[in-house]
């Protein structure tokens, strides 16, 4: 028995570590996503001078609505699981999985910290260190379309199909723009691995400015955010599920199947927030914080313990994620919904040429002898 | 005829067509509200309704929960004429008439139910009543209930005479018939 | 060992999904099986440690092309018909089967020729870095005919799409 462990020490350690990382990171993400469903309602309420949900209580303690996600979950489980008579049973059942699984799988490549030393072992704070992480992100986010199409078609409802058609056209168009906006970043960092990209953002520009992606590519950031929100099917591009007109591809869904679609949407908010933080805002980088501690541009130093530095970096990543999640919610509750032709025009006539132009200019600037 | 109003919108300038500045301004407004309310939740106008209430304006147009008025002897002023039931657009009033055994002049309602879950609080019953027997001046808002039977107002609940002291409804012109009848019995 | 198992697993899945797709009558189910075949092909590329190829396979084929296919198919009358409908007449079926089998035989023969040729190619150890280039040289050089022959499949798909869309007028 010991012989087996000795012989496979590497692979067992790797498997165990990965399992722990998945459990911790995915657990944190799921918890945050559940809170985000509450945050969406609270943020929208606060910006409209309302209070929002604050009644769900356990033994009389409501904590200003903190138990609302749990109440929602229990309600969703207890609802009738309805399926239209003419629905395609197989695809109707599969569609929520198609929506949820790619979104969750994408967290595998998110670097949520640099590394920590555990019992003299260097543990990377990223579940899967893919050298082509960015391509992985693009590939899997493209697969999320199938949940929309299948859900819309399999329920055999005209409104659902309309939502699915809109969704497919929108996501394919925006996927193109999304991929192209990231090309400029890949050119600058010379890598498509997310951890490498974050490491490249650790330096300083002109001696004081943190060398984050947004400093190099401010224009690409705006394009990326627009395309990512559209890809995410959130307002102002939520015409896939426009509540006031067609309800959307999940119209015939109820109970936990519907909850899976809804949860996938919120998971995607977290994803977009994490991607924006990772690619354009330095991921887990804290300005002026290096492996040994702070080193300010004036020359002042503040040496710090390794664990403190790691904790600060993970905290910085979490804070950036929270900020961008809040920003996406704010955008959704601020802007009116686009019309379908307006969105298509925006994607193909404005964002796509601008993204191509961005690549051109980036390439030209990089070739300049500076 | 549908009248068409032509709106003369001024064309957007370049900065507005790029849309980014306008988005930023919009987000500034909403984020301003968000943070103001986050820091100072007391400043929001929302009232936590069942526990916390704002006083009702109390003007002449205020319509609150119904009540039936009573006479000095405690009998209902209502003569079961069914006019309120006829006037009610929501059909929420149910009346069953009965006769006093010793009084052949007028009827009284044996059953008078108002289904608050159907009532639209329009006040037409009050206007229709020839006897001024029904009023909507209890200052109680017909609130929510956990079951439909809780929303049914029976005669007993309706006859709770809320402004008990000095209620002008006890005397008044509209119960002339009853007063005359009572006079013949020598009780007043 | 694990890698070989993965190669056989994904290869088998690809073959299985493709076969099922060919014999599937429901157009949407066929398209989904094709998606499964494309995804397991991507898995196969990964097992060969050609990561870029796998990613592009998913982005282009599964993410974009199949999406459009499936959207187009889901709005055809065929996808909204009840599944129990009348089958085509015997003569038409026979003709279609003969033609289909003939086309399949030709493509299979050419593919076998290609795979015999590919076996002789020695991959450089840094295949994942430069393999794309080798692959391109082979595809557009030595096996250009077989590669172009595969585009017949796309032609067949276009014809089939027209046929599916034309059914509507017939019904009216």
JSON list of N, CA and C in Angstrom, two decimals, chain A residues 86 88 90-91 98 130-132 135-136 138-140 142-143 145-146 149-150 153 156-158 161 165 168 172, chain C residues 26 28-29 32 35 39 51-52 55-56 58-59 61-63 66-68 70-71 74-75 79-83:
[
{"chain": "A", "resi": 86, "resn": "UNK", "atom": "N", "xyz": [-45.81, 19.21, -25.61]},
{"chain": "A", "resi": 86, "resn": "UNK", "atom": "CA", "xyz": [-45.17, 18.94, -26.89]},
{"chain": "A", "resi": 86, "resn": "UNK", "atom": "C", "xyz": [-43.66, 19.15, -26.85]},
{"chain": "A", "resi": 88, "resn": "UNK", "atom": "N", "xyz": [-39.65, 18.73, -26.44]},
{"chain": "A", "resi": 88, "resn": "UNK", "atom": "CA", "xyz": [-38.69, 17.65, -26.68]},
{"chain": "A", "resi": 88, "resn": "UNK", "atom": "C", "xyz": [-38.06, 17.30, -25.33]},
{"chain": "A", "resi": 90, "resn": "UNK", "atom": "N", "xyz": [-35.80, 15.25, -24.12]},
{"chain": "A", "resi": 90, "resn": "UNK", "atom": "CA", "xyz": [-34.35, 15.12, -23.95]},
{"chain": "A", "resi": 90, "resn": "UNK", "atom": "C", "xyz": [-33.68, 16.49, -23.90]},
{"chain": "A", "resi": 91, "resn": "UNK", "atom": "N", "xyz": [-33.96, 17.33, -24.90]},
{"chain": "A", "resi": 91, "resn": "UNK", "atom": "CA", "xyz": [-33.27, 18.61, -24.99]},
{"chain": "A", "resi": 91, "resn": "UNK", "atom": "C", "xyz": [-33.80, 19.60, -23.97]},
{"chain": "A", "resi": 98, "resn": "UNK", "atom": "N", "xyz": [-26.52, 22.70, -20.34]},
{"chain": "A", "resi": 98, "resn": "UNK", "atom": "CA", "xyz": [-25.71, 23.38, -21.34]},
{"chain": "A", "resi": 98, "resn": "UNK", "atom": "C", "xyz": [-25.46, 24.83, -20.94]},
{"chain": "A", "resi": 130, "resn": "UNK", "atom": "N", "xyz": [-3.59, 26.52, -17.74]},
{"chain": "A", "resi": 130, "resn": "UNK", "atom": "CA", "xyz": [-3.53, 26.28, -19.18]},
{"chain": "A", "resi": 130, "resn": "UNK", "atom": "C", "xyz": [-2.70, 27.38, -19.83]},
{"chain": "A", "resi": 131, "resn": "UNK", "atom": "N", "xyz": [-1.77, 27.01, -20.71]},
{"chain": "A", "resi": 131, "resn": "UNK", "atom": "CA", "xyz": [-1.02, 28.04, -21.42]},
{"chain": "A", "resi": 131, "resn": "UNK", "atom": "C", "xyz": [-1.90, 28.82, -22.39]},
{"chain": "A", "resi": 132, "resn": "UNK", "atom": "N", "xyz": [-3.05, 28.26, -22.75]},
{"chain": "A", "resi": 132, "resn": "UNK", "atom": "CA", "xyz": [-3.95, 28.95, -23.68]},
{"chain": "A", "resi": 132, "resn": "UNK", "atom": "C", "xyz": [-5.27, 29.28, -22.98]},
{"chain": "A", "resi": 135, "resn": "UNK", "atom": "N", "xyz": [-8.01, 31.29, -24.76]},
{"chain": "A", "resi": 135, "resn": "UNK", "atom": "CA", "xyz": [-8.74, 30.54, -25.80]},
{"chain": "A", "resi": 135, "resn": "UNK", "atom": "C", "xyz": [-9.77, 29.63, -25.16]},
{"chain": "A", "resi": 136, "resn": "UNK", "atom": "N", "xyz": [-9.36, 29.04, -24.02]},
{"chain": "A", "resi": 136, "resn": "UNK", "atom": "CA", "xyz": [-10.29, 28.18, -23.28]},
{"chain": "A", "resi": 136, "resn": "UNK", "atom": "C", "xyz": [-11.53, 28.97, -22.88]},
{"chain": "A", "resi": 138, "resn": "UNK", "atom": "N", "xyz": [-12.74, 31.68, -24.32]},
{"chain": "A", "resi": 138, "resn": "UNK", "atom": "CA", "xyz": [-13.55, 31.99, -25.50]},
{"chain": "A", "resi": 138, "resn": "UNK", "atom": "C", "xyz": [-14.31, 30.75, -25.98]},
{"chain": "A", "resi": 139, "resn": "UNK", "atom": "N", "xyz": [-13.61, 29.59, -25.97]},
{"chain": "A", "resi": 139, "resn": "UNK", "atom": "CA", "xyz": [-14.24, 28.37, -26.48]},
{"chain": "A", "resi": 139, "resn": "UNK", "atom": "C", "xyz": [-15.45, 28.00, -25.63]},
{"chain": "A", "resi": 140, "resn": "UNK", "atom": "N", "xyz": [-15.27, 27.99, -24.30]},
{"chain": "A", "resi": 140, "resn": "UNK", "atom": "CA", "xyz": [-16.36, 27.53, -23.46]},
{"chain": "A", "resi": 140, "resn": "UNK", "atom": "C", "xyz": [-17.49, 28.54, -23.39]},
{"chain": "A", "resi": 142, "resn": "UNK", "atom": "N", "xyz": [-18.42, 30.26, -25.77]},
{"chain": "A", "resi": 142, "resn": "UNK", "atom": "CA", "xyz": [-19.19, 30.05, -27.00]},
{"chain": "A", "resi": 142, "resn": "UNK", "atom": "C", "xyz": [-20.15, 28.90, -26.88]},
{"chain": "A", "resi": 143, "resn": "UNK", "atom": "N", "xyz": [-19.81, 27.92, -26.04]},
{"chain": "A", "resi": 143, "resn": "UNK", "atom": "CA", "xyz": [-20.69, 26.75, -25.90]},
{"chain": "A", "resi": 143, "resn": "UNK", "atom": "C", "xyz": [-21.96, 27.08, -25.12]},
{"chain": "A", "resi": 145, "resn": "UNK", "atom": "N", "xyz": [-24.08, 29.12, -25.68]},
{"chain": "A", "resi": 145, "resn": "UNK", "atom": "CA", "xyz": [-25.19, 29.42, -26.57]},
{"chain": "A", "resi": 145, "resn": "UNK", "atom": "C", "xyz": [-26.17, 28.26, -26.65]},
{"chain": "A", "resi": 146, "resn": "UNK", "atom": "N", "xyz": [-25.63, 27.03, -26.56]},
{"chain": "A", "resi": 146, "resn": "UNK", "atom": "CA", "xyz": [-26.50, 25.88, -26.80]},
{"chain": "A", "resi": 146, "resn": "UNK", "atom": "C", "xyz": [-27.61, 25.79, -25.77]},
{"chain": "A", "resi": 149, "resn": "UNK", "atom": "N", "xyz": [-30.28, 28.10, -27.22]},
{"chain": "A", "resi": 149, "resn": "UNK", "atom": "CA", "xyz": [-30.97, 27.60, -28.42]},
{"chain": "A", "resi": 149, "resn": "UNK", "atom": "C", "xyz": [-31.84, 26.40, -28.08]},
{"chain": "A", "resi": 150, "resn": "UNK", "atom": "N", "xyz": [-31.24, 25.43, -27.36]},
{"chain": "A", "resi": 150, "resn": "UNK", "atom": "CA", "xyz": [-31.99, 24.21, -27.07]},
{"chain": "A", "resi": 150, "resn": "UNK", "atom": "C", "xyz": [-33.18, 24.51, -26.17]},
{"chain": "A", "resi": 153, "resn": "UNK", "atom": "N", "xyz": [-35.85, 26.11, -28.31]},
{"chain": "A", "resi": 153, "resn": "UNK", "atom": "CA", "xyz": [-36.51, 25.26, -29.31]},
{"chain": "A", "resi": 153, "resn": "UNK", "atom": "C", "xyz": [-37.27, 24.12, -28.66]},
{"chain": "A", "resi": 156, "resn": "UNK", "atom": "N", "xyz": [-40.85, 24.27, -27.50]},
{"chain": "A", "resi": 156, "resn": "UNK", "atom": "CA", "xyz": [-41.87, 24.35, -28.55]},
{"chain": "A", "resi": 156, "resn": "UNK", "atom": "C", "xyz": [-42.86, 25.49, -28.28]},
{"chain": "A", "resi": 157, "resn": "UNK", "atom": "N", "xyz": [-42.29, 26.63, -27.95]},
{"chain": "A", "resi": 157, "resn": "UNK", "atom": "CA", "xyz": [-43.11, 27.81, -27.72]},
{"chain": "A", "resi": 157, "resn": "UNK", "atom": "C", "xyz": [-42.56, 28.92, -28.61]},
{"chain": "A", "resi": 158, "resn": "UNK", "atom": "N", "xyz": [-43.46, 29.68, -29.23]},
{"chain": "A", "resi": 158, "resn": "UNK", "atom": "CA", "xyz": [-43.00, 30.68, -30.18]},
{"chain": "A", "resi": 158, "resn": "UNK", "atom": "C", "xyz": [-42.18, 31.77, -29.50]},
{"chain": "A", "resi": 161, "resn": "UNK", "atom": "N", "xyz": [-38.80, 30.47, -28.72]},
{"chain": "A", "resi": 161, "resn": "UNK", "atom": "CA", "xyz": [-37.97, 30.35, -29.92]},
{"chain": "A", "resi": 161, "resn": "UNK", "atom": "C", "xyz": [-37.46, 31.72, -30.35]},
{"chain": "A", "resi": 165, "resn": "UNK", "atom": "N", "xyz": [-33.64, 32.71, -30.87]},
{"chain": "A", "resi": 165, "resn": "UNK", "atom": "CA", "xyz": [-33.08, 33.26, -32.11]},
{"chain": "A", "resi": 165, "resn": "UNK", "atom": "C", "xyz": [-32.29, 34.53, -31.83]},
{"chain": "A", "resi": 168, "resn": "UNK", "atom": "N", "xyz": [-29.06, 33.61, -30.01]},
{"chain": "A", "resi": 168, "resn": "UNK", "atom": "CA", "xyz": [-28.01, 33.02, -30.83]},
{"chain": "A", "resi": 168, "resn": "UNK", "atom": "C", "xyz": [-27.34, 34.09, -31.68]},
{"chain": "A", "resi": 172, "resn": "UNK", "atom": "N", "xyz": [-23.39, 35.10, -31.01]},
{"chain": "A", "resi": 172, "resn": "UNK", "atom": "CA", "xyz": [-22.39, 34.83, -32.05]},
{"chain": "A", "resi": 172, "resn": "UNK", "atom": "C", "xyz": [-21.71, 36.14, -32.45]},
{"chain": "C", "resi": 26, "resn": "UNK", "atom": "N", "xyz": [-34.20, 12.66, -36.91]},
{"chain": "C", "resi": 26, "resn": "UNK", "atom": "CA", "xyz": [-34.57, 13.98, -36.42]},
{"chain": "C", "resi": 26, "resn": "UNK", "atom": "C", "xyz": [-33.43, 14.97, -36.69]},
{"chain": "C", "resi": 28, "resn": "UNK", "atom": "N", "xyz": [-32.63, 17.99, -35.62]},
{"chain": "C", "resi": 28, "resn": "UNK", "atom": "CA", "xyz": [-31.97, 18.67, -34.50]},
{"chain": "C", "resi": 28, "resn": "UNK", "atom": "C", "xyz": [-31.10, 17.69, -33.72]},
{"chain": "C", "resi": 29, "resn": "UNK", "atom": "N", "xyz": [-31.62, 16.47, -33.55]},
{"chain": "C", "resi": 29, "resn": "UNK", "atom": "CA", "xyz": [-30.82, 15.47, -32.83]},
{"chain": "C", "resi": 29, "resn": "UNK", "atom": "C", "xyz": [-29.55, 15.17, -33.62]},
{"chain": "C", "resi": 32, "resn": "UNK", "atom": "N", "xyz": [-27.13, 17.89, -33.01]},
{"chain": "C", "resi": 32, "resn": "UNK", "atom": "CA", "xyz": [-26.53, 17.81, -31.68]},
{"chain": "C", "resi": 32, "resn": "UNK", "atom": "C", "xyz": [-25.49, 16.69, -31.62]},
{"chain": "C", "resi": 35, "resn": "UNK", "atom": "N", "xyz": [-22.49, 18.00, -33.08]},
{"chain": "C", "resi": 35, "resn": "UNK", "atom": "CA", "xyz": [-21.79, 18.83, -32.09]},
{"chain": "C", "resi": 35, "resn": "UNK", "atom": "C", "xyz": [-20.96, 17.95, -31.15]},
{"chain": "C", "resi": 39, "resn": "UNK", "atom": "N", "xyz": [-16.99, 18.13, -30.58]},
{"chain": "C", "resi": 39, "resn": "UNK", "atom": "CA", "xyz": [-16.38, 18.33, -29.27]},
{"chain": "C", "resi": 39, "resn": "UNK", "atom": "C", "xyz": [-15.42, 17.20, -28.94]},
{"chain": "C", "resi": 51, "resn": "UNK", "atom": "N", "xyz": [-3.14, 22.02, -28.22]},
{"chain": "C", "resi": 51, "resn": "UNK", "atom": "CA", "xyz": [-4.15, 22.80, -27.49]},
{"chain": "C", "resi": 51, "resn": "UNK", "atom": "C", "xyz": [-4.80, 23.87, -28.35]},
{"chain": "C", "resi": 52, "resn": "UNK", "atom": "N", "xyz": [-3.97, 24.54, -29.16]},
{"chain": "C", "resi": 52, "resn": "UNK", "atom": "CA", "xyz": [-4.51, 25.63, -29.97]},
{"chain": "C", "resi": 52, "resn": "UNK", "atom": "C", "xyz": [-5.56, 25.09, -30.92]},
{"chain": "C", "resi": 55, "resn": "UNK", "atom": "N", "xyz": [-8.75, 24.38, -29.09]},
{"chain": "C", "resi": 55, "resn": "UNK", "atom": "CA", "xyz": [-9.49, 25.60, -28.75]},
{"chain": "C", "resi": 55, "resn": "UNK", "atom": "C", "xyz": [-10.16, 26.17, -29.99]},
{"chain": "C", "resi": 56, "resn": "UNK", "atom": "N", "xyz": [-9.42, 26.20, -31.10]},
{"chain": "C", "resi": 56, "resn": "UNK", "atom": "CA", "xyz": [-10.00, 26.77, -32.32]},
{"chain": "C", "resi": 56, "resn": "UNK", "atom": "C", "xyz": [-11.14, 25.90, -32.83]},
{"chain": "C", "resi": 58, "resn": "UNK", "atom": "N", "xyz": [-13.21, 24.23, -31.04]},
{"chain": "C", "resi": 58, "resn": "UNK", "atom": "CA", "xyz": [-14.42, 24.52, -30.28]},
{"chain": "C", "resi": 58, "resn": "UNK", "atom": "C", "xyz": [-14.95, 25.91, -30.64]},
{"chain": "C", "resi": 59, "resn": "UNK", "atom": "N", "xyz": [-14.04, 26.91, -30.70]},
{"chain": "C", "resi": 59, "resn": "UNK", "atom": "CA", "xyz": [-14.50, 28.28, -30.96]},
{"chain": "C", "resi": 59, "resn": "UNK", "atom": "C", "xyz": [-15.19, 28.35, -32.31]},
{"chain": "C", "resi": 61, "resn": "UNK", "atom": "N", "xyz": [-15.93, 25.75, -34.80]},
{"chain": "C", "resi": 61, "resn": "UNK", "atom": "CA", "xyz": [-16.95, 24.79, -35.23]},
{"chain": "C", "resi": 61, "resn": "UNK", "atom": "C", "xyz": [-18.09, 24.71, -34.25]},
{"chain": "C", "resi": 62, "resn": "UNK", "atom": "N", "xyz": [-17.75, 24.38, -32.99]},
{"chain": "C", "resi": 62, "resn": "UNK", "atom": "CA", "xyz": [-18.83, 24.20, -32.02]},
{"chain": "C", "resi": 62, "resn": "UNK", "atom": "C", "xyz": [-19.47, 25.53, -31.66]},
{"chain": "C", "resi": 63, "resn": "UNK", "atom": "N", "xyz": [-18.65, 26.58, -31.50]},
{"chain": "C", "resi": 63, "resn": "UNK", "atom": "CA", "xyz": [-19.18, 27.84, -31.00]},
{"chain": "C", "resi": 63, "resn": "UNK", "atom": "C", "xyz": [-19.90, 28.65, -32.06]},
{"chain": "C", "resi": 66, "resn": "UNK", "atom": "N", "xyz": [-21.72, 25.46, -35.79]},
{"chain": "C", "resi": 66, "resn": "UNK", "atom": "CA", "xyz": [-22.82, 24.59, -35.39]},
{"chain": "C", "resi": 66, "resn": "UNK", "atom": "C", "xyz": [-23.97, 25.38, -34.80]},
{"chain": "C", "resi": 67, "resn": "UNK", "atom": "N", "xyz": [-23.63, 26.51, -34.14]},
{"chain": "C", "resi": 67, "resn": "UNK", "atom": "CA", "xyz": [-24.70, 27.35, -33.61]},
{"chain": "C", "resi": 67, "resn": "UNK", "atom": "C", "xyz": [-25.63, 27.79, -34.72]},
{"chain": "C", "resi": 68, "resn": "UNK", "atom": "N", "xyz": [-25.03, 28.29, -35.80]},
{"chain": "C", "resi": 68, "resn": "UNK", "atom": "CA", "xyz": [-25.85, 28.76, -36.91]},
{"chain": "C", "resi": 68, "resn": "UNK", "atom": "C", "xyz": [-26.64, 27.61, -37.52]},
{"chain": "C", "resi": 70, "resn": "UNK", "atom": "N", "xyz": [-27.69, 24.93, -36.04]},
{"chain": "C", "resi": 70, "resn": "UNK", "atom": "CA", "xyz": [-28.79, 24.48, -35.18]},
{"chain": "C", "resi": 70, "resn": "UNK", "atom": "C", "xyz": [-29.90, 25.51, -35.16]},
{"chain": "C", "resi": 71, "resn": "UNK", "atom": "N", "xyz": [-29.50, 26.81, -35.14]},
{"chain": "C", "resi": 71, "resn": "UNK", "atom": "CA", "xyz": [-30.54, 27.84, -35.19]},
{"chain": "C", "resi": 71, "resn": "UNK", "atom": "C", "xyz": [-31.34, 27.71, -36.47]},
{"chain": "C", "resi": 74, "resn": "UNK", "atom": "N", "xyz": [-33.61, 24.67, -36.23]},
{"chain": "C", "resi": 74, "resn": "UNK", "atom": "CA", "xyz": [-34.74, 24.74, -35.30]},
{"chain": "C", "resi": 74, "resn": "UNK", "atom": "C", "xyz": [-35.91, 25.55, -35.85]},
{"chain": "C", "resi": 75, "resn": "UNK", "atom": "N", "xyz": [-35.68, 26.38, -36.86]},
{"chain": "C", "resi": 75, "resn": "UNK", "atom": "CA", "xyz": [-36.83, 27.12, -37.38]},
{"chain": "C", "resi": 75, "resn": "UNK", "atom": "C", "xyz": [-37.43, 26.46, -38.62]},
{"chain": "C", "resi": 79, "resn": "UNK", "atom": "N", "xyz": [-38.34, 20.60, -37.75]},
{"chain": "C", "resi": 79, "resn": "UNK", "atom": "CA", "xyz": [-38.04, 20.56, -36.34]},
{"chain": "C", "resi": 79, "resn": "UNK", "atom": "C", "xyz": [-39.27, 20.78, -35.48]},
{"chain": "C", "resi": 80, "resn": "UNK", "atom": "N", "xyz": [-40.36, 21.22, -36.09]},
{"chain": "C", "resi": 80, "resn": "UNK", "atom": "CA", "xyz": [-41.57, 21.50, -35.33]},
{"chain": "C", "resi": 80, "resn": "UNK", "atom": "C", "xyz": [-42.65, 20.48, -35.58]},
{"chain": "C", "resi": 81, "resn": "UNK", "atom": "N", "xyz": [-42.34, 19.50, -36.45]},
{"chain": "C", "resi": 81, "resn": "UNK", "atom": "CA", "xyz": [-43.30, 18.45, -36.72]},
{"chain": "C", "resi": 81, "resn": "UNK", "atom": "C", "xyz": [-43.34, 17.51, -35.54]},
{"chain": "C", "resi": 82, "resn": "UNK", "atom": "N", "xyz": [-44.47, 16.84, -35.39]},
{"chain": "C", "resi": 82, "resn": "UNK", "atom": "CA", "xyz": [-44.49, 15.76, -34.41]},
{"chain": "C", "resi": 82, "resn": "UNK", "atom": "C", "xyz": [-43.57, 14.66, -34.89]},
{"chain": "C", "resi": 83, "resn": "UNK", "atom": "N", "xyz": [-42.94, 13.98, -33.93]},
{"chain": "C", "resi": 83, "resn": "UNK", "atom": "CA", "xyz": [-41.90, 13.03, -34.34]},
{"chain": "C", "resi": 83, "resn": "UNK", "atom": "C", "xyz": [-42.46, 11.84, -35.11]}
]
